[in-house]
Amino acid sequence: MDLPDFPWDRLEPFKTTASAHPGGIVDLSVGTPVDPTPEVARRALIAAADSPGYPQTWGTPALREAAAGWLARALGVTVPADAVLPVIGTKELVAWLPKLLDVRPGDTVVFPELAYPTYDVGARIAGATGVPSDGLVTLGPVVPKMIWVNSPSNPTGRVLPPEHLRKVVAWARERGVPVVSDECYIELVWEGPKPLSILHPDISGGSHEGLLAIHSLSKRSNLAGYRAGFVTGDPAMVKALLEIRKHAGMIVPAPVQAAMAAAYGDDAHFAEQYARYAARRGALKAALEGHGFRIEHSEAALYLWATRDEPCWDTVAYLAELGILVAPGEFYGSAGGRHVRVAITATDERVEQAVARLK
């Protein structure tokens, strides 16, 4: 299998440099949650800890109903509870979805030009060709087997306008191509209009045919360690995924399902976490701009897409000398060669340290 080298290994020398700073490293390279897992989720996990039997691949009714309820409240999206399928963290699903959707060698999978690397990895696992493209007209006569969209974007924080998503959906439906929307950051919006889910009636036209949306509790609810997410959309596609996952034993553990139901049923903890991230983002953005960086896009998600108009590795090295570790834009595609991705997920104390060093 032709998989790329794991990119984060290339950051190790810069991590060593940053760690040698007298004040210690401020690691802003990975969007790993650092705040406590919400009490409501922990209580539910503990209460379900006595789980001697096999869990349901499709998820408990309580989980599916909670997820559907959250979609309606937060995103204005209506799905039947039986069109919700829990997954073992959304990275697992992103990596295996092309294979599960019968993408084969010789097929093409399209994903954004600046993108989460696992979209390409998933295409490779299926033996397909991954094509980074932000405009479907550039594909020419090629009809892909699958199209990824990601709004808000990792790494740029860009929110795709509704008219763009509508065009993608229309183009794909004319050709019978499924569109999968990675919406893991959809509630984490700081500037401008709120993004719309691909399943929203203003985008989908009221039908979810050929459409899937992926959601995660890792970022919004600090449940990255629980590996908790779900996919929903076209009921026929969800049912087909369910059948394969039953055979493959791809099942979310029962205590995690209980925690998911509790988290999706509670909005208060997200409001608190949103406020934390908003404060950290504001402080880091001001400090970077004051230090001569330009911030592009970044209206949503958990990252600042920053540049000093120099090769990204030069910026990584420069910030490492200040004890700050960031991710080179090159990790996300060649178009990111002069940017770095700065995560806003460090603790308040570490963010304050970064701000002080940038001043």
Short mmCIF file of C-alpha atoms in Angstrom, two decimals:
data_model
loop_
_atom_site.label_atom_id
_atom_site.label_comp_id
_atom_site.label_asym_id
_atom_site.label_seq_id
_atom_site.Cartn_x
_atom_site.Cartn_y
_atom_site.Cartn_z
CA MET A 1 0.00 0.00 0.00
CA ASP A 2 1.46 3.34 -1.07
CA LEU A 3 1.02 5.51 2.01
CA PRO A 4 2.92 8.75 2.63
CA ASP A 5 5.40 9.11 5.48
CA PHE A 6 3.71 10.27 8.69
CA PRO A 7 4.24 14.04 8.40
CA TRP A 8 4.42 14.89 12.09
CA ASP A 9 7.71 13.03 12.45
CA ARG A 10 9.34 15.88 10.50
CA LEU A 11 8.46 18.29 13.31
CA GLU A 12 10.56 16.48 15.92
CA PRO A 13 13.74 18.61 15.53
CA PHE A 14 11.68 21.80 15.89
CA LYS A 15 9.88 20.34 18.90
CA THR A 16 13.29 19.75 20.49
CA THR A 17 14.28 23.36 19.84
CA ALA A 18 11.02 24.72 21.24
CA SER A 19 11.23 22.47 24.30
CA ALA A 20 14.64 23.97 25.14
CA HIS A 21 13.12 27.42 25.64
CA PRO A 22 13.53 28.60 29.27
CA GLY A 23 9.77 28.88 29.65
CA GLY A 24 9.10 25.51 28.08
CA ILE A 25 7.35 24.63 24.84
CA VAL A 26 4.04 26.12 23.75
CA ASP A 27 2.73 23.41 21.45
CA LEU A 28 0.29 24.92 18.97
CA SER A 29 0.97 22.32 16.28
CA VAL A 30 -1.86 19.85 16.85
CA GLY A 31 -5.52 20.64 17.55
CA THR A 32 -5.69 18.38 20.60
CA PRO A 33 -8.25 19.39 23.24
CA VAL A 34 -6.67 20.15 26.61
CA ASP A 35 -9.65 21.20 28.71
CA PRO A 36 -11.60 18.77 30.93
CA THR A 37 -14.07 16.34 29.43
CA PRO A 38 -17.54 17.64 30.36
CA GLU A 39 -18.93 16.24 33.60
CA VAL A 40 -22.17 15.27 31.88
CA ALA A 41 -20.28 12.93 29.53
CA ARG A 42 -18.09 11.49 32.26
CA ARG A 43 -21.06 10.69 34.47
CA ALA A 44 -22.80 8.91 31.61
CA LEU A 45 -19.66 6.92 30.78
CA ILE A 46 -19.27 5.77 34.37
CA ALA A 47 -22.94 4.86 34.71
CA ALA A 48 -22.63 2.64 31.63
CA ALA A 49 -19.32 1.05 32.67
CA ASP A 50 -20.94 -2.29 33.49
CA SER A 51 -21.34 -3.38 29.86
CA PRO A 52 -20.73 -7.13 29.58
CA GLY A 53 -22.63 -7.61 26.32
CA TYR A 54 -21.82 -6.55 22.79
CA PRO A 55 -22.92 -3.01 21.90
CA GLN A 56 -25.08 -2.16 18.92
CA THR A 57 -23.23 -1.19 15.76
CA TRP A 58 -26.04 1.17 14.85
CA GLY A 59 -25.90 2.76 18.30
CA THR A 60 -28.51 2.92 21.01
CA PRO A 61 -31.82 4.65 20.28
CA ALA A 62 -30.87 7.24 22.92
CA LEU A 63 -27.66 8.10 21.08
CA ARG A 64 -29.27 8.31 17.66
CA GLU A 65 -32.12 10.45 18.95
CA ALA A 66 -29.71 12.76 20.81
CA ALA A 67 -27.60 13.24 17.69
CA ALA A 68 -30.66 13.92 15.55
CA GLY A 69 -31.91 16.39 18.14
CA TRP A 70 -28.61 18.24 18.16
CA LEU A 71 -28.59 18.44 14.36
CA ALA A 72 -32.03 20.06 14.45
CA ARG A 73 -31.20 22.51 17.27
CA ALA A 74 -27.72 23.51 16.22
CA LEU A 75 -27.76 23.22 12.44
CA GLY A 76 -31.37 23.31 11.31
CA VAL A 77 -30.97 19.83 9.79
CA THR A 78 -33.70 17.21 10.06
CA VAL A 79 -32.73 13.54 9.83
CA PRO A 80 -34.55 10.45 11.09
CA ALA A 81 -32.82 8.86 14.06
CA ASP A 82 -32.27 5.66 12.08
CA ALA A 83 -30.10 7.64 9.60
CA VAL A 84 -27.49 8.26 12.33
CA LEU A 85 -24.55 5.84 12.50
CA PRO A 86 -21.93 6.23 15.28
CA VAL A 87 -18.27 5.77 14.38
CA ILE A 88 -15.08 5.12 16.32
CA GLY A 89 -13.79 8.67 15.93
CA THR A 90 -14.21 10.39 12.60
CA LYS A 91 -10.59 9.89 11.51
CA GLU A 92 -11.34 6.17 11.30
CA LEU A 93 -14.31 6.88 9.06
CA VAL A 94 -12.44 9.38 6.87
CA ALA A 95 -9.67 6.86 6.28
CA TRP A 96 -11.93 3.91 5.49
CA LEU A 97 -14.95 5.58 3.87
CA PRO A 98 -13.70 5.34 0.25
CA LYS A 99 -13.18 1.60 0.72
CA LEU A 100 -16.59 1.25 2.40
CA LEU A 101 -18.21 3.13 -0.51
CA ASP A 102 -16.66 0.69 -3.00
CA VAL A 103 -14.06 3.08 -4.38
CA ARG A 104 -11.61 0.92 -6.34
CA PRO A 105 -8.20 1.09 -8.03
CA GLY A 106 -8.43 3.40 -11.02
CA ASP A 107 -11.15 5.52 -9.42
CA THR A 108 -10.69 9.16 -8.43
CA VAL A 109 -11.43 10.78 -5.07
CA VAL A 110 -11.57 14.58 -4.98
CA PHE A 111 -10.76 16.62 -1.87
CA PRO A 112 -9.84 20.28 -1.20
CA GLU A 113 -6.48 21.67 -2.35
CA LEU A 114 -5.64 22.47 1.26
CA ALA A 115 -6.92 19.54 3.26
CA TYR A 116 -6.72 17.19 6.20
CA PRO A 117 -4.15 14.60 5.00
CA THR A 118 -6.38 11.63 5.82
CA TYR A 119 -8.63 12.33 2.81
CA ASP A 120 -5.70 11.39 0.59
CA VAL A 121 -4.78 8.46 2.84
CA GLY A 122 -8.32 7.09 2.49
CA ALA A 123 -8.09 7.26 -1.30
CA ARG A 124 -4.77 5.42 -1.18
CA ILE A 125 -6.13 2.70 1.11
CA ALA A 126 -8.80 2.07 -1.53
CA GLY A 127 -6.14 2.00 -4.25
CA ALA A 128 -7.67 5.09 -5.86
CA THR A 129 -6.13 8.36 -7.03
CA GLY A 130 -6.62 11.37 -4.80
CA VAL A 131 -7.06 14.67 -6.65
CA PRO A 132 -6.80 17.95 -4.72
CA SER A 133 -9.14 20.45 -6.37
CA ASP A 134 -11.29 23.37 -5.26
CA GLY A 135 -13.07 23.64 -8.62
CA LEU A 136 -14.85 20.74 -10.25
CA VAL A 137 -14.52 22.27 -13.72
CA THR A 138 -10.77 21.62 -13.49
CA LEU A 139 -11.48 17.88 -13.53
CA GLY A 140 -12.38 18.02 -17.20
CA PRO A 141 -14.03 14.81 -18.39
CA VAL A 142 -13.03 12.87 -15.26
CA VAL A 143 -16.01 11.76 -13.17
CA PRO A 144 -14.81 11.00 -9.63
CA LYS A 145 -16.17 8.17 -7.52
CA MET A 146 -16.43 10.41 -4.46
CA ILE A 147 -16.08 14.10 -3.50
CA TRP A 148 -15.01 15.46 -0.11
CA VAL A 149 -15.91 18.94 1.08
CA ASN A 150 -14.73 20.42 4.38
CA SER A 151 -16.35 23.55 5.78
CA PRO A 152 -15.13 25.02 8.08
CA SER A 153 -11.78 23.95 6.75
CA ASN A 154 -8.89 22.27 8.45
CA PRO A 155 -6.32 23.87 8.14
CA THR A 156 -7.51 27.30 6.95
CA GLY A 157 -10.70 27.86 8.91
CA ARG A 158 -12.41 28.92 5.69
CA VAL A 159 -16.19 28.67 5.47
CA LEU A 160 -17.54 27.72 2.06
CA PRO A 161 -20.38 29.98 0.86
CA PRO A 162 -23.77 28.32 0.35
CA GLU A 163 -23.71 28.94 -3.40
CA HIS A 164 -20.46 26.95 -3.70
CA LEU A 165 -21.92 23.99 -1.82
CA ARG A 166 -25.10 24.09 -3.90
CA LYS A 167 -23.03 23.96 -7.09
CA VAL A 168 -21.04 20.97 -5.82
CA VAL A 169 -24.23 19.11 -4.89
CA ALA A 170 -25.87 19.85 -8.25
CA TRP A 171 -22.76 18.85 -10.24
CA ALA A 172 -22.36 15.62 -8.29
CA ARG A 173 -26.01 14.63 -8.51
CA GLU A 174 -26.03 15.10 -12.27
CA ARG A 175 -23.24 12.52 -12.43
CA GLY A 176 -24.31 10.17 -9.65
CA VAL A 177 -21.30 11.00 -7.45
CA PRO A 178 -21.65 10.97 -3.65
CA VAL A 179 -20.57 14.07 -1.74
CA VAL A 180 -19.23 13.66 1.80
CA SER A 181 -18.99 16.75 3.98
CA ASP A 182 -16.58 16.79 6.93
CA GLU A 183 -18.33 19.16 9.36
CA CYS A 184 -16.36 18.55 12.55
CA TYR A 185 -15.83 22.29 13.18
CA ILE A 186 -19.24 23.54 12.08
CA GLU A 187 -20.21 25.14 15.43
CA LEU A 188 -16.81 26.75 16.00
CA VAL A 189 -17.35 29.99 14.07
CA TRP A 190 -15.80 33.31 15.13
CA GLU A 191 -16.40 35.75 12.30
CA GLY A 192 -18.89 36.09 9.46
CA PRO A 193 -21.99 34.01 8.71
CA LYS A 194 -22.51 30.58 10.18
CA PRO A 195 -21.66 27.71 7.83
CA LEU A 196 -24.46 25.53 6.55
CA SER A 197 -24.37 21.76 6.66
CA ILE A 198 -24.54 20.05 3.31
CA LEU A 199 -27.73 18.45 4.66
CA HIS A 200 -29.39 21.81 5.29
CA PRO A 201 -32.41 22.24 3.00
CA ASP A 202 -30.90 25.44 1.54
CA ILE A 203 -28.03 23.28 0.23
CA SER A 204 -29.56 19.85 -0.28
CA GLY A 205 -32.87 21.05 -1.73
CA GLY A 206 -34.67 19.06 0.92
CA SER A 207 -33.31 15.68 -0.18
CA HIS A 208 -30.27 13.94 1.30
CA GLU A 209 -29.82 11.63 -1.68
CA GLY A 210 -26.13 11.11 -2.42
CA LEU A 211 -25.02 13.18 0.59
CA LEU A 212 -23.27 12.28 3.84
CA ALA A 213 -22.18 14.55 6.70
CA ILE A 214 -19.62 13.65 9.35
CA HIS A 215 -19.68 15.06 12.89
CA SER A 216 -17.39 14.64 15.88
CA LEU A 217 -17.41 15.24 19.63
CA SER A 218 -13.62 15.50 19.79
CA LYS A 219 -13.42 19.26 19.32
CA ARG A 220 -16.76 20.64 20.52
CA SER A 221 -16.93 18.48 23.66
CA ASN A 222 -13.30 17.55 24.45
CA LEU A 223 -14.01 13.87 23.78
CA ALA A 224 -11.03 13.17 21.52
CA GLY A 225 -9.93 10.41 23.90
CA TYR A 226 -13.34 8.74 23.68
CA ARG A 227 -13.20 8.35 19.85
CA ALA A 228 -16.77 9.48 19.30
CA GLY A 229 -18.48 10.71 16.17
CA PHE A 230 -21.20 9.86 13.69
CA VAL A 231 -22.15 9.94 10.03
CA THR A 232 -25.60 10.76 8.70
CA GLY A 233 -27.38 11.72 5.50
CA ASP A 234 -28.70 9.55 2.68
CA PRO A 235 -30.55 6.71 4.50
CA ALA A 236 -29.63 4.16 1.83
CA MET A 237 -25.93 5.02 2.07
CA VAL A 238 -26.02 4.96 5.87
CA LYS A 239 -27.72 1.55 5.82
CA ALA A 240 -25.08 0.19 3.42
CA LEU A 241 -22.31 1.45 5.70
CA LEU A 242 -24.05 -0.14 8.68
CA GLU A 243 -24.14 -3.56 7.04
CA ILE A 244 -20.42 -3.48 6.27
CA ARG A 245 -19.53 -2.20 9.72
CA LYS A 246 -21.57 -4.98 11.34
CA HIS A 247 -19.52 -7.59 9.49
CA ALA A 248 -16.24 -5.81 10.27
CA GLY A 249 -16.94 -5.29 13.98
CA MET A 250 -16.57 -1.51 13.68
CA ILE A 251 -18.55 -0.74 16.84
CA VAL A 252 -18.43 2.19 19.26
CA PRO A 253 -18.13 0.82 22.83
CA ALA A 254 -21.35 0.97 24.85
CA PRO A 255 -20.04 3.33 27.57
CA VAL A 256 -18.85 5.73 24.87
CA GLN A 257 -22.28 5.57 23.23
CA ALA A 258 -23.83 6.61 26.54
CA ALA A 259 -21.38 9.50 26.86
CA MET A 260 -22.18 10.59 23.30
CA ALA A 261 -25.91 10.65 24.00
CA ALA A 262 -25.34 12.78 27.08
CA ALA A 263 -23.01 15.21 25.28
CA TYR A 264 -25.32 15.72 22.32
CA GLY A 265 -28.21 16.27 24.71
CA ASP A 266 -26.43 19.06 26.60
CA ASP A 267 -25.67 22.49 25.11
CA ALA A 268 -24.30 24.24 28.22
CA HIS A 269 -20.87 22.60 28.18
CA PHE A 270 -20.34 23.59 24.56
CA ALA A 271 -21.17 27.22 25.31
CA GLU A 272 -18.49 27.23 28.01
CA GLN A 273 -15.91 25.64 25.72
CA TYR A 274 -16.75 28.01 22.89
CA ALA A 275 -16.03 30.97 25.19
CA ARG A 276 -12.65 29.50 26.15
CA TYR A 277 -11.61 29.07 22.54
CA ALA A 278 -12.88 32.51 21.56
CA ALA A 279 -10.67 34.15 24.20
CA ARG A 280 -7.59 32.14 23.23
CA ARG A 281 -8.14 32.82 19.54
CA GLY A 282 -8.49 36.56 20.14
CA ALA A 283 -5.28 36.73 22.16
CA LEU A 284 -3.22 34.68 19.70
CA LYS A 285 -4.55 36.44 16.63
CA ALA A 286 -3.73 39.88 18.05
CA ALA A 287 -0.26 38.75 19.12
CA LEU A 288 0.58 37.19 15.75
CA GLU A 289 -0.65 40.22 13.81
CA GLY A 290 1.27 42.52 16.11
CA HIS A 291 4.38 40.45 15.41
CA GLY A 292 4.06 40.94 11.66
CA PHE A 293 2.03 37.88 10.66
CA ARG A 294 -0.92 38.06 8.31
CA ILE A 295 -3.91 35.92 9.19
CA GLU A 296 -5.91 34.61 6.23
CA HIS A 297 -9.37 32.99 6.34
CA SER A 298 -9.52 31.59 9.91
CA GLU A 299 -13.08 32.73 10.43
CA ALA A 300 -13.92 29.36 11.97
CA ALA A 301 -12.41 26.09 13.31
CA LEU A 302 -9.60 25.84 15.86
CA TYR A 303 -6.69 27.25 13.85
CA LEU A 304 -5.16 30.47 12.62
CA TRP A 305 -3.82 30.27 9.07
CA ALA A 306 -0.81 32.56 9.32
CA THR A 307 1.99 33.73 7.03
CA ARG A 308 5.06 35.94 7.01
CA ASP A 309 5.35 35.54 3.24
CA GLU A 310 8.24 33.11 3.54
CA PRO A 311 8.63 29.34 3.19
CA CYS A 312 6.60 27.63 5.89
CA TRP A 313 9.55 25.71 7.33
CA ASP A 314 11.41 28.99 7.88
CA THR A 315 8.45 30.19 9.91
CA VAL A 316 8.34 26.94 11.86
CA ALA A 317 12.03 27.31 12.69
CA TYR A 318 11.64 30.98 13.64
CA LEU A 319 8.79 30.30 16.06
CA ALA A 320 10.55 27.24 17.50
CA GLU A 321 13.34 29.58 18.66
CA LEU A 322 10.64 31.42 20.63
CA GLY A 323 9.54 28.12 22.13
CA ILE A 324 6.37 27.96 20.00
CA LEU A 325 5.66 24.90 17.85
CA VAL A 326 3.30 25.22 14.89
CA ALA A 327 2.41 23.05 11.90
CA PRO A 328 3.85 23.85 8.45
CA GLY A 329 1.18 24.55 5.85
CA GLU A 330 2.92 22.12 3.52
CA PHE A 331 1.43 19.26 5.57
CA TYR A 332 -1.96 20.11 4.07
CA GLY A 333 -0.99 20.49 0.43
CA SER A 334 1.50 22.34 -1.76
CA ALA A 335 -0.72 25.43 -1.71
CA GLY A 336 0.17 25.84 1.96
CA GLY A 337 3.91 26.19 1.36
CA ARG A 338 4.08 29.75 2.73
CA HIS A 339 1.70 29.41 5.69
CA VAL A 340 1.65 27.80 9.10
CA ARG A 341 -1.29 26.45 11.04
CA VAL A 342 -1.51 27.73 14.60
CA ALA A 343 -3.85 25.78 16.89
CA ILE A 344 -5.81 27.64 19.57
CA THR A 345 -6.20 24.53 21.73
CA ALA A 346 -3.43 25.13 24.30
CA THR A 347 -4.26 25.96 27.92
CA ASP A 348 -4.83 29.54 28.97
CA GLU A 349 -1.41 29.56 30.67
CA ARG A 350 0.40 28.34 27.56
CA VAL A 351 -1.47 30.81 25.35
CA GLU A 352 -0.43 33.61 27.69
CA GLN A 353 3.17 32.42 27.37
CA ALA A 354 2.95 32.49 23.56
CA VAL A 355 1.45 35.97 23.59
CA ALA A 356 4.20 37.24 25.89
CA ARG A 357 6.93 35.80 23.66
CA LEU A 358 5.39 37.29 20.52
CA LYS A 359 5.30 40.70 22.19
#
